[in-house]
mmCIF file of C-alpha atoms and ligand atoms in Angstrom:
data_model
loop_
_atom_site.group_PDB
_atom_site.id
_atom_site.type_symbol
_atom_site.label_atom_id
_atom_site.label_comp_id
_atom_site.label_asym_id
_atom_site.label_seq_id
_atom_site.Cartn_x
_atom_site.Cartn_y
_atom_site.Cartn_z
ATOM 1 C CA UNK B 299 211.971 107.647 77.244
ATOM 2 C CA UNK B 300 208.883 107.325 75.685
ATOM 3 C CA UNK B 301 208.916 104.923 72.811
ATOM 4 C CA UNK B 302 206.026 103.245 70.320
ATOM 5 C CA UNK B 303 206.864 99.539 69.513
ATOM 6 C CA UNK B 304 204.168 98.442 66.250
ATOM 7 C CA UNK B 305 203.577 94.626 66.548
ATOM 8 C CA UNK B 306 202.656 92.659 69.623
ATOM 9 C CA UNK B 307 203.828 89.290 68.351
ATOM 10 C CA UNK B 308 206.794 87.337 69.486
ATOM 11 C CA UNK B 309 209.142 90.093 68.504
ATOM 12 C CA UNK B 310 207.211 92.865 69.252
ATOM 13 C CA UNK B 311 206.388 91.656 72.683
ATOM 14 C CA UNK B 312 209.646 90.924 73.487
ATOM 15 C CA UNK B 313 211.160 94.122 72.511
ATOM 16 C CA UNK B 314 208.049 95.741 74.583
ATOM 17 C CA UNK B 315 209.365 94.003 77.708
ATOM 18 C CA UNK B 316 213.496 94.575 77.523
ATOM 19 C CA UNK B 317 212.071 98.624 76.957
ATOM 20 C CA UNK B 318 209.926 98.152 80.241
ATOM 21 C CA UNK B 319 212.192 96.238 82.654
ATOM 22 C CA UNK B 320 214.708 98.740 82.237
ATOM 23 C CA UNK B 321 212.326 101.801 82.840
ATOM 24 C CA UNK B 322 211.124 102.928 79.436
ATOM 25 C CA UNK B 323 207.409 103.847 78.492
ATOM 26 C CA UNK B 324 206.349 101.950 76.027
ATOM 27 C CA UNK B 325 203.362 102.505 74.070
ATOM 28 C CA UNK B 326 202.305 99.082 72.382
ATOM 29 C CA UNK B 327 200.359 98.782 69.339
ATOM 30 C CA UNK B 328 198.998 96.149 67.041
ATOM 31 C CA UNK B 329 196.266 96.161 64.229
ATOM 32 C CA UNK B 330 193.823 95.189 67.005
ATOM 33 C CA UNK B 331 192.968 94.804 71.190
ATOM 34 C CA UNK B 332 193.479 91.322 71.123
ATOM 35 C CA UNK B 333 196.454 90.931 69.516
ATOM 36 C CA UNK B 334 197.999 93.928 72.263
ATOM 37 C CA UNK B 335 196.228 91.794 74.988
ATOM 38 C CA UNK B 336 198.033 88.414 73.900
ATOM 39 C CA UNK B 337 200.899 90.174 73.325
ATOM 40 C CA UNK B 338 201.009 91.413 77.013
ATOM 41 C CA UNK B 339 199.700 88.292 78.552
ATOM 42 C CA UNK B 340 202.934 86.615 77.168
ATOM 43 C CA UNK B 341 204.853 89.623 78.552
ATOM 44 C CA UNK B 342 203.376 88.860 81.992
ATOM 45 C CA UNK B 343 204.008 85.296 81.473
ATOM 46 C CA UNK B 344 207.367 85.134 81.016
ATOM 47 C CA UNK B 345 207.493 87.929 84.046
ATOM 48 C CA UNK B 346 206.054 85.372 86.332
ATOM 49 C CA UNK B 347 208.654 82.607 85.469
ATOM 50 C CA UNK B 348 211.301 85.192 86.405
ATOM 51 C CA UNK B 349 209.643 86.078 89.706
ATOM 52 C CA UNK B 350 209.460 82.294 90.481
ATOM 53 C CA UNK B 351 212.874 81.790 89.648
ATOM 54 C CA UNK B 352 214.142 84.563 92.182
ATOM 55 C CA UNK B 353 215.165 87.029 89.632
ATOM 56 C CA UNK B 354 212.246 89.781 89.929
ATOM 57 C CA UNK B 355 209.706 90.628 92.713
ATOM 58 C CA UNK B 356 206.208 90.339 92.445
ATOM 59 C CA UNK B 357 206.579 94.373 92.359
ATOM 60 C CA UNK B 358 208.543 94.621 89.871
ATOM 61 C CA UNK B 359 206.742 92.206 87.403
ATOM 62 C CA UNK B 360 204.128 94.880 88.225
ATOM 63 C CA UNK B 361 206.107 97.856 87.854
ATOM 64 C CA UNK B 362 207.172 96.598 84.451
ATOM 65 C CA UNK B 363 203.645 96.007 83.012
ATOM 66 C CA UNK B 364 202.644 99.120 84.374
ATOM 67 C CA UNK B 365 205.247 100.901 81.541
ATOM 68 C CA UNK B 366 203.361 98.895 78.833
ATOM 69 C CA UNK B 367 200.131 100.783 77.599
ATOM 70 C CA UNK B 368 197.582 99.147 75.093
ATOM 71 C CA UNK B 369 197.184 101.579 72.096
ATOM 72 C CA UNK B 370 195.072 100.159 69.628
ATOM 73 C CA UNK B 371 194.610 103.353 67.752
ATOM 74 C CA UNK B 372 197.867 105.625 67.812
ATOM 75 C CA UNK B 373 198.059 109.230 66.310
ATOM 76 C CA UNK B 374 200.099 112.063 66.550
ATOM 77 C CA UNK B 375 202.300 110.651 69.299
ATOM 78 C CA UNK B 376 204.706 112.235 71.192
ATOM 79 C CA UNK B 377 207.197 109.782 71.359
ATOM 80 C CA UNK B 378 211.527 110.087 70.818
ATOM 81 C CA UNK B 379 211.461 106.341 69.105
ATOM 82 C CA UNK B 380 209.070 104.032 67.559
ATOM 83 C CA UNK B 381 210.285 100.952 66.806
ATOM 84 C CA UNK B 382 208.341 98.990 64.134
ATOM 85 C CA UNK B 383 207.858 94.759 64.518
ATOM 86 C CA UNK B 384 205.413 93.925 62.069
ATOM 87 C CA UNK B 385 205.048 91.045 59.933
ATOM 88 C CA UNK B 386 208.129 91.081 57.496
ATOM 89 C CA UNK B 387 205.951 91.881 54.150
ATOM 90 C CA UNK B 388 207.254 94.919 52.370
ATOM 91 C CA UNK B 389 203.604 96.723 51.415
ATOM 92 C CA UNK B 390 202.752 96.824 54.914
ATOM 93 C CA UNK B 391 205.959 98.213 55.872
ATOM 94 C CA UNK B 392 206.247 100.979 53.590
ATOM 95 C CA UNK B 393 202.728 101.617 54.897
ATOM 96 C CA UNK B 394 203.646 101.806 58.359
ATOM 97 C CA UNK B 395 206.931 104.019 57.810
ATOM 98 C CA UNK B 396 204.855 106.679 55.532
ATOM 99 C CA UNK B 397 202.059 106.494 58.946
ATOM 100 C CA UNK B 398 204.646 106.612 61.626
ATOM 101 C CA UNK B 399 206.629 109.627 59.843
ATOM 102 C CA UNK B 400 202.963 111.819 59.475
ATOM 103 C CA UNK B 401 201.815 110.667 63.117
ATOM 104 C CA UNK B 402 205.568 110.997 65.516
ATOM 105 C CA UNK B 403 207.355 114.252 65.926
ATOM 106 C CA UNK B 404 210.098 115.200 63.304
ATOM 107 C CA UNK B 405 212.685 114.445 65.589
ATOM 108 C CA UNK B 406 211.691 111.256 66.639
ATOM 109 C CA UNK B 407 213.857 107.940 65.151
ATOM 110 C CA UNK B 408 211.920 105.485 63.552
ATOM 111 C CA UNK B 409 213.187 102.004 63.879
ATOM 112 C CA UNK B 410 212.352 98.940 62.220
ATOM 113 C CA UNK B 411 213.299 95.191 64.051
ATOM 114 C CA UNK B 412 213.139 94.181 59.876
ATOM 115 C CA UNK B 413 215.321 90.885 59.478
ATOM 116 C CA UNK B 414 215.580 91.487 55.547
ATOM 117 C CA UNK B 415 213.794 94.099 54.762
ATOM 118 C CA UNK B 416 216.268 97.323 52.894
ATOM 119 C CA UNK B 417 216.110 99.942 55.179
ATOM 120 C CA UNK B 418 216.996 102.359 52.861
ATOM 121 C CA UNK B 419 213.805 101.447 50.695
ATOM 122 C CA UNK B 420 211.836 102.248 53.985
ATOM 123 C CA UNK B 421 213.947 105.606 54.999
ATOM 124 C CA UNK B 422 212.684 106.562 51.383
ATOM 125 C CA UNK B 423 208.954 106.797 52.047
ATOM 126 C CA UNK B 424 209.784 108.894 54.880
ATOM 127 C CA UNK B 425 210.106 113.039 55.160
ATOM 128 C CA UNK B 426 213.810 112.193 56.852
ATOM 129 C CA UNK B 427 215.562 109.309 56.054
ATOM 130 C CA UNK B 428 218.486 110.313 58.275
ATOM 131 C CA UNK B 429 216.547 109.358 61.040
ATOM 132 C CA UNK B 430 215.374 105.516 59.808
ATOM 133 C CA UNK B 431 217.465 102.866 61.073
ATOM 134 C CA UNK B 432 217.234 98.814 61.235
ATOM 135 C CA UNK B 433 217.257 97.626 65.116
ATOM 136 C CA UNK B 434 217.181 93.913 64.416
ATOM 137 C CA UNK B 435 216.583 92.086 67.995
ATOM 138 C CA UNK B 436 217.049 88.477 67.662
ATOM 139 C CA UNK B 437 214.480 85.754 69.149
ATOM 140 C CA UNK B 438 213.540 85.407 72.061
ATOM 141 C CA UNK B 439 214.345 89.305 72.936
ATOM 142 C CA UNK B 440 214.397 88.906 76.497
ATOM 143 C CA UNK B 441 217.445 86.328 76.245
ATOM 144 C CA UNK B 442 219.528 86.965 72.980
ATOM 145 C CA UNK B 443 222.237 89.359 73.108
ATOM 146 C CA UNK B 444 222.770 90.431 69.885
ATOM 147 C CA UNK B 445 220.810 93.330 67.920
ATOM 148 C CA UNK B 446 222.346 94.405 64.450
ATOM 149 C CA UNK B 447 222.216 97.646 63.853
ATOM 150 C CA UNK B 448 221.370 98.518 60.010
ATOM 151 C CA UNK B 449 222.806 101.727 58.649
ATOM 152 C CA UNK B 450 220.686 103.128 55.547
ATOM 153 C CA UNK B 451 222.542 104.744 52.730
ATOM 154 C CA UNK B 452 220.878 107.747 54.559
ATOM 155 C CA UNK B 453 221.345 107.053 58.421
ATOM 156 C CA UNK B 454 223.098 109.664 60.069
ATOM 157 C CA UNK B 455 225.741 109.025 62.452
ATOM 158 C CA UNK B 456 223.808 110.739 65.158
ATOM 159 C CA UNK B 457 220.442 107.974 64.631
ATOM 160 C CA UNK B 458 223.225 105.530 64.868
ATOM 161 C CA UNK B 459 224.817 106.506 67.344
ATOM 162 C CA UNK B 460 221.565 106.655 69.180
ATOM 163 C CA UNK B 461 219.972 103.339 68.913
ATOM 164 C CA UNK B 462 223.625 101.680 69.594
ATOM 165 C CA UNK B 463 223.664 103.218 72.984
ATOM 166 C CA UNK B 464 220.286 102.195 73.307
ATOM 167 C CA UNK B 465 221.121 99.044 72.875
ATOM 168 C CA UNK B 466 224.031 98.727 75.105
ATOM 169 C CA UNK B 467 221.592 100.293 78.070
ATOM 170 C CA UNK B 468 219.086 97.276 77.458
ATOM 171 C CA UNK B 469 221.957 95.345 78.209
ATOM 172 C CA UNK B 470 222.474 93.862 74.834
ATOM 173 C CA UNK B 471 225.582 94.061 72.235
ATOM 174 C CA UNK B 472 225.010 96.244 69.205
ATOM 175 C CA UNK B 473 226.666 95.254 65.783
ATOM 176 C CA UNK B 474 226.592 97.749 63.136
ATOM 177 C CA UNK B 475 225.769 96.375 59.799
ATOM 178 C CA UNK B 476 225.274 98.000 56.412
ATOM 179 C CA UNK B 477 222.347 97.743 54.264
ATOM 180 C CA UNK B 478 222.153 94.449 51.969
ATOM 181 C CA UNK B 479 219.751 91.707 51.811
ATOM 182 C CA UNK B 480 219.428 89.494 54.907
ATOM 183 C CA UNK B 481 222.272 91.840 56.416
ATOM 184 C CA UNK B 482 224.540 89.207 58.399
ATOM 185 C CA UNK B 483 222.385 87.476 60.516
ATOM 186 C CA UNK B 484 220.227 85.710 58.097
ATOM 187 C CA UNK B 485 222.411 86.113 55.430
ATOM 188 C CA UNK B 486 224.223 83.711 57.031
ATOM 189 C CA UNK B 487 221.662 81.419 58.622
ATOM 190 C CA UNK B 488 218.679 81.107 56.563
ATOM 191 C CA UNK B 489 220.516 79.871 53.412
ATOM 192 C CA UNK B 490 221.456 76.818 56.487
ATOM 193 C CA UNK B 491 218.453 76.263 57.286
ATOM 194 C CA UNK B 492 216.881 76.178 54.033
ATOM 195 C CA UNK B 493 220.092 73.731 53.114
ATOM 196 C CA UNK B 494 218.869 71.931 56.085
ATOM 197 C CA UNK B 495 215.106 71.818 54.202
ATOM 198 C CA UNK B 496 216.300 70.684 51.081
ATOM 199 C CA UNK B 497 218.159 67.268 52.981
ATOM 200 C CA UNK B 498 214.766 66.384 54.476
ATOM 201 C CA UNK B 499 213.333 67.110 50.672
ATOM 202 C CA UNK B 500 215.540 65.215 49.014
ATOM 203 C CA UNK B 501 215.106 62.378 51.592
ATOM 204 C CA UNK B 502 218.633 62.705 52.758
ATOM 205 C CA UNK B 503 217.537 62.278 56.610
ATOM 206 C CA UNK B 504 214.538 62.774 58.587
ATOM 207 C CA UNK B 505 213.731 66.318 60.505
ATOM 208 C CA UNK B 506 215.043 64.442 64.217
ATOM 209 C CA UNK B 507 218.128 62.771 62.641
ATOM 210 C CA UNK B 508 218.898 66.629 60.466
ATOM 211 C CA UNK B 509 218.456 68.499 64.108
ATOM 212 C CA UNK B 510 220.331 65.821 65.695
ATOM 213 C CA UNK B 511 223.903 66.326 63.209
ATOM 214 C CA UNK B 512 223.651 70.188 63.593
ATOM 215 C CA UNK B 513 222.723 69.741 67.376
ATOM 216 C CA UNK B 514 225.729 67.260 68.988
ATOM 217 C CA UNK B 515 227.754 68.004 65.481
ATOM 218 C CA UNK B 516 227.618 71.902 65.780
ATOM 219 C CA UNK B 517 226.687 72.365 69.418
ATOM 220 C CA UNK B 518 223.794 74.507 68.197
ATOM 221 C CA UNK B 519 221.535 75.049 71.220
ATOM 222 C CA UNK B 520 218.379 74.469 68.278
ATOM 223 C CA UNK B 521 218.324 72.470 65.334
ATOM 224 C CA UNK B 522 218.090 74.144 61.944
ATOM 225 C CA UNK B 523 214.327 72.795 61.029
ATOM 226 C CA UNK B 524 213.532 73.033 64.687
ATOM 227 C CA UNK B 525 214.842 76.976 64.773
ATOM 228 C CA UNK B 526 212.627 77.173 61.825
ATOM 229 C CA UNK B 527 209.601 76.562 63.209
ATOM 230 C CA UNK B 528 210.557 78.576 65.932
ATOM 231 C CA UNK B 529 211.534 81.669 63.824
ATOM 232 C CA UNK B 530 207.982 80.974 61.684
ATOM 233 C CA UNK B 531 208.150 79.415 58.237
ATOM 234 C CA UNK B 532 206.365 82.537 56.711
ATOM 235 C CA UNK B 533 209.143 84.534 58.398
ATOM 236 C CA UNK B 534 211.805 81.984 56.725
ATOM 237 C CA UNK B 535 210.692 81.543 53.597
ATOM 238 C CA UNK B 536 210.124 85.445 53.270
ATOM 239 C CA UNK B 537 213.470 85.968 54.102
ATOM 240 C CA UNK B 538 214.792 83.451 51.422
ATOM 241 C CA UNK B 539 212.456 85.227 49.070
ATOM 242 C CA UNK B 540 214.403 89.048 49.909
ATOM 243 C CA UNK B 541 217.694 87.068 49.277
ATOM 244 C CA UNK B 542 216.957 85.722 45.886
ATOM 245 C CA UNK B 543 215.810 88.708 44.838
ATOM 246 C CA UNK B 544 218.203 91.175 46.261
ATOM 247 C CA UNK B 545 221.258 89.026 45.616
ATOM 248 C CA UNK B 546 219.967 87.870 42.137
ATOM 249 C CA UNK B 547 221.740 84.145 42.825
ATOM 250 C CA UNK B 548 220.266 81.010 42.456
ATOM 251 C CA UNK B 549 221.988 79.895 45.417
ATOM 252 C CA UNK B 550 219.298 81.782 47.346
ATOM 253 C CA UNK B 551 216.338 79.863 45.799
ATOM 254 C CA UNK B 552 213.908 79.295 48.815
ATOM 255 C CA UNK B 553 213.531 75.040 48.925
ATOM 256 C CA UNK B 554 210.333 73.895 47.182
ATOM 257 C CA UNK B 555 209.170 72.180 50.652
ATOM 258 C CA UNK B 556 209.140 75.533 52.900
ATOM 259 C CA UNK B 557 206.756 77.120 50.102
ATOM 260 C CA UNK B 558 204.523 74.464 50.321
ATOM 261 C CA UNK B 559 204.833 74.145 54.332
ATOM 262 C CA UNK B 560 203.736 77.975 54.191
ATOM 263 C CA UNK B 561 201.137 77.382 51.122
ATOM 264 C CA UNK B 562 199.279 74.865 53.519
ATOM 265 C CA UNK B 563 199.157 77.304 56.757
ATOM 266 C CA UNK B 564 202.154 74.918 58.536
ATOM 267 C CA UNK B 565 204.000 78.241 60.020
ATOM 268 C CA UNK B 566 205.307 76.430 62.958
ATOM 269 C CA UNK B 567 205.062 76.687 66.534
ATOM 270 C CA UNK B 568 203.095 79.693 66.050
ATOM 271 C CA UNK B 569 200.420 78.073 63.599
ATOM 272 C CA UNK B 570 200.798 74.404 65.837
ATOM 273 C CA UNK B 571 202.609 72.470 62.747
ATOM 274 C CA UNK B 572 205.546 73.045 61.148
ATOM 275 C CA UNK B 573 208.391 70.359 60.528
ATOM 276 C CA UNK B 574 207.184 69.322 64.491
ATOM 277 C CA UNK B 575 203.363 68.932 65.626
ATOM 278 C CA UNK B 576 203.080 71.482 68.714
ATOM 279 C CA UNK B 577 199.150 70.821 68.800
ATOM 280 C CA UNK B 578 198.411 69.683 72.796
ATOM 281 C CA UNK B 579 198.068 66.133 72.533
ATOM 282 C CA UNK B 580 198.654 64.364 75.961
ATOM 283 C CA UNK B 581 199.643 61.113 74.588
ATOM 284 C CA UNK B 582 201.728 61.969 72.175
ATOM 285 C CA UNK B 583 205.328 63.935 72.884
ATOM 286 C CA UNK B 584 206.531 65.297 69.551
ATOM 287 C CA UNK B 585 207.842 68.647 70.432
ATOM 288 C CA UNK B 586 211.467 68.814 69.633
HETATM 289 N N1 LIG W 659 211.289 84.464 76.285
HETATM 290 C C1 LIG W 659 212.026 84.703 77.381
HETATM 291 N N2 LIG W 659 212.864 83.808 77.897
HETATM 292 C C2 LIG W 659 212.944 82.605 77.313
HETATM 293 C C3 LIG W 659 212.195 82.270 76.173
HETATM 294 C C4 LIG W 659 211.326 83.263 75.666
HETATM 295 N N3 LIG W 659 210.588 83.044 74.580
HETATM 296 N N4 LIG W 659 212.489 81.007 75.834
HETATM 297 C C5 LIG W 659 213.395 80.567 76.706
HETATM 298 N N5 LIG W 659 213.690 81.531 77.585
HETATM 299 C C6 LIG W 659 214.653 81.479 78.676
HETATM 300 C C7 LIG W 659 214.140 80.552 79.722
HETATM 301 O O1 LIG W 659 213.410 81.279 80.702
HETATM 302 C C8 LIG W 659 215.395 79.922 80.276
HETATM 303 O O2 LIG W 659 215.898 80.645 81.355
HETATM 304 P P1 LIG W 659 215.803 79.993 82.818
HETATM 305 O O3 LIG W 659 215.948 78.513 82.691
HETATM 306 O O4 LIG W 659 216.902 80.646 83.545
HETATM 307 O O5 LIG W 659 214.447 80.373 83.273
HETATM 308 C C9 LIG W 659 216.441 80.044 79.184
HETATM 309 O O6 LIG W 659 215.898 80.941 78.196
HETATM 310 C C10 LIG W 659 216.711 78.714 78.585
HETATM 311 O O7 LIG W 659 215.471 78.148 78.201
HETATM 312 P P2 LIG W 659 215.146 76.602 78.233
HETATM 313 O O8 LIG W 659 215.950 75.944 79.315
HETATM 314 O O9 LIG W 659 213.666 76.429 78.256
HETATM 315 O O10 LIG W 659 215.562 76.077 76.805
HETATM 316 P P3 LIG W 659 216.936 76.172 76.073
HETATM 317 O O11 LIG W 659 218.087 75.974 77.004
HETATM 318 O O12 LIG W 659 216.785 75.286 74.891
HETATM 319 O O13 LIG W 659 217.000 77.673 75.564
HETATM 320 C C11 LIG W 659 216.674 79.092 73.707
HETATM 321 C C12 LIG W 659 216.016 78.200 74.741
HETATM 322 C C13 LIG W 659 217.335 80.293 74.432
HETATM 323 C C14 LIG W 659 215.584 79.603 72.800
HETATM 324 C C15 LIG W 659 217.775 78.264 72.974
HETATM 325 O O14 LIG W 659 217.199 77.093 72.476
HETATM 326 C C16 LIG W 659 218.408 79.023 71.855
HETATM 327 O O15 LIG W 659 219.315 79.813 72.044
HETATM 328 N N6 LIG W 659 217.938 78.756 70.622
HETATM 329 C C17 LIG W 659 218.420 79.431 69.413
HETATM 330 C C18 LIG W 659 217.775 80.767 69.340
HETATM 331 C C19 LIG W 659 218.178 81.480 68.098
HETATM 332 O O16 LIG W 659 218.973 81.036 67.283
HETATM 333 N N7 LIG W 659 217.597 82.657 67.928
HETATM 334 C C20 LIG W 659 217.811 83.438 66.746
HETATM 335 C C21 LIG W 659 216.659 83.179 65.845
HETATM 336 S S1 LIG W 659 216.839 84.074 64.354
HETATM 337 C C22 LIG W 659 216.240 85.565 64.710
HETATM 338 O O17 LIG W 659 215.664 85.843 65.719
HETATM 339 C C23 LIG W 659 216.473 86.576 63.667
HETATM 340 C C24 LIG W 659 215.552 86.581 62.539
HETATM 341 O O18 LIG W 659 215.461 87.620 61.947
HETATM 342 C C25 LIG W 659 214.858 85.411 62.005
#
């Protein structure tokens, strides 16, 4: 199948590569070359660990990047799916959903890997609704299992139907969700992590000591501020933001420390600092 994934970040990459390895074509886009180029360098990366661990061959690290193609400029594609892993700001969303239903063929299913967004508010700028569906991957793609699977108010069973067997043949489980803010997935864990903000704010513990409790207390693989990072604290504190405002409760209220985190540019691992210093420092081993 032929399929256009929007975003080569850390989502978008990752989707690009599950598509690959299991045969698709995947045409990858991004608002420029060299965000497409570093998001298939990390591709190929993470190909190369595999194929030193025993688990691919050098040809087949090459077959897969051979299904990704660079498209910096994409227009009236014939593809069956594009799936859409932008940054998580609404404007540039609805933008992309009005482009991607003028530029793909009416029968084509447009997807969106949204983690808050309402897909029915994106189905709506579209010509067919029926056809716009939330495939929400979780981080890193290549290793988690789970994708929710977001039903608009419009979804047809048919587009359902469709990107649930999709997922099952990229080996992951599909959970069918319905359309409200956060859905379940961050519905459920951002208000923890922000919880876990507001302890460090309110001097409860420091960031190791909070990672530590939900670590050996929880048996979380990651702890909450350390998952943060990880996830992006623009991501996060967007998400909060889509909560408060779709659920109307101040329960939701993003913590006063992630908006200033994001205010000054600390996004996490992606941006170097976030509640952890990732800049290279040979000396010095703060990474979590
Ligand atoms: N891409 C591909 N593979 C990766 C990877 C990546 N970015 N990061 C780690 N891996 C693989 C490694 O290759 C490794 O496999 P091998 O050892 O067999 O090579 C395996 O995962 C384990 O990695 P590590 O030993 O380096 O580290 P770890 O045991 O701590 O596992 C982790 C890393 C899988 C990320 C683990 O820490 C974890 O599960 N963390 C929680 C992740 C999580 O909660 N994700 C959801 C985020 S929320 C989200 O995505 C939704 C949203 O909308 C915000």
């Amino acid at each position: 199948m032929r399929v256009l994934v929007v975003g080569a970040g850390q989502m978008g990459g990752g989707i690009a590569q599950v598509l690959a390895a299991k045969g698709h074509e995947v045409l990858l886009n991004d608002i420029d070359e060299t965000r497409i180029r570093h998001g298939i360098d990390g591709i190929a990366k993470r190909l190369e660990r595999d194929v030193e661990k025993g688990r691919l061959s050098p040809a087949q690290r090459g077959e897969i990047l051979e299904h990704i193609d660079p498209r910096p400029h994409v227009h009236d594609l014939d593809v069956t799916l594009a799936i859409e892993a932008a940054t998580e700001r609404l404007d540039l969303k609805l933008d992309l959903f009005r482009f991607l239903d003028a530029n793909t063929p009416p029968e084509a299913i447009l997807a969106s890997n949204t983690s808050s967004i309402s897909i029915t508010v994106l189905g709506a700028v579209t010509s067919k609704p029926d056809r716009v569906i939330g495939m929400h991957f979780m981080n890193p793609v290549p290793v988690m299992k789970l994708v929710e699977v977001i039903r608009g108010i419009a979804t047809s069973d048919a587009s359902f139907a469709f990107v649930r067997d999709l997922a099952l043949a990229l080996d992951k489980t599909p959970v069918e969700v319905r359309d409200f803010p956060g859905f379940v997935a961050n519905r459920v864990l951002l208000p923890m992590i922000n919880e876990a903000i507001y302890a460090l704010y309110e001097g409860v513990a420091s960031v190791e000591a909070i990672d530590t409790v939900m670590k050996l207390g929880m048996n979380h693989p990651m702890g909450p501020l350390a998952l943060a990072d990880f996830i992006g604290l623009d991501t996060c504190l967007a998400i909060m933001n889509v909560l408060h405002e779709g659920l109307g409760d101040s329960k939701y209220r993003p913590c006063p420390l992630l908006k200033q985190y994001v205010a000054a540019g600390w996004l996490g691992k992606k941006s170097g600092r976030g509640f952890y210093d990732y800049a290279p420092r040979p000396a010095q081993d703060a990474q979590p």
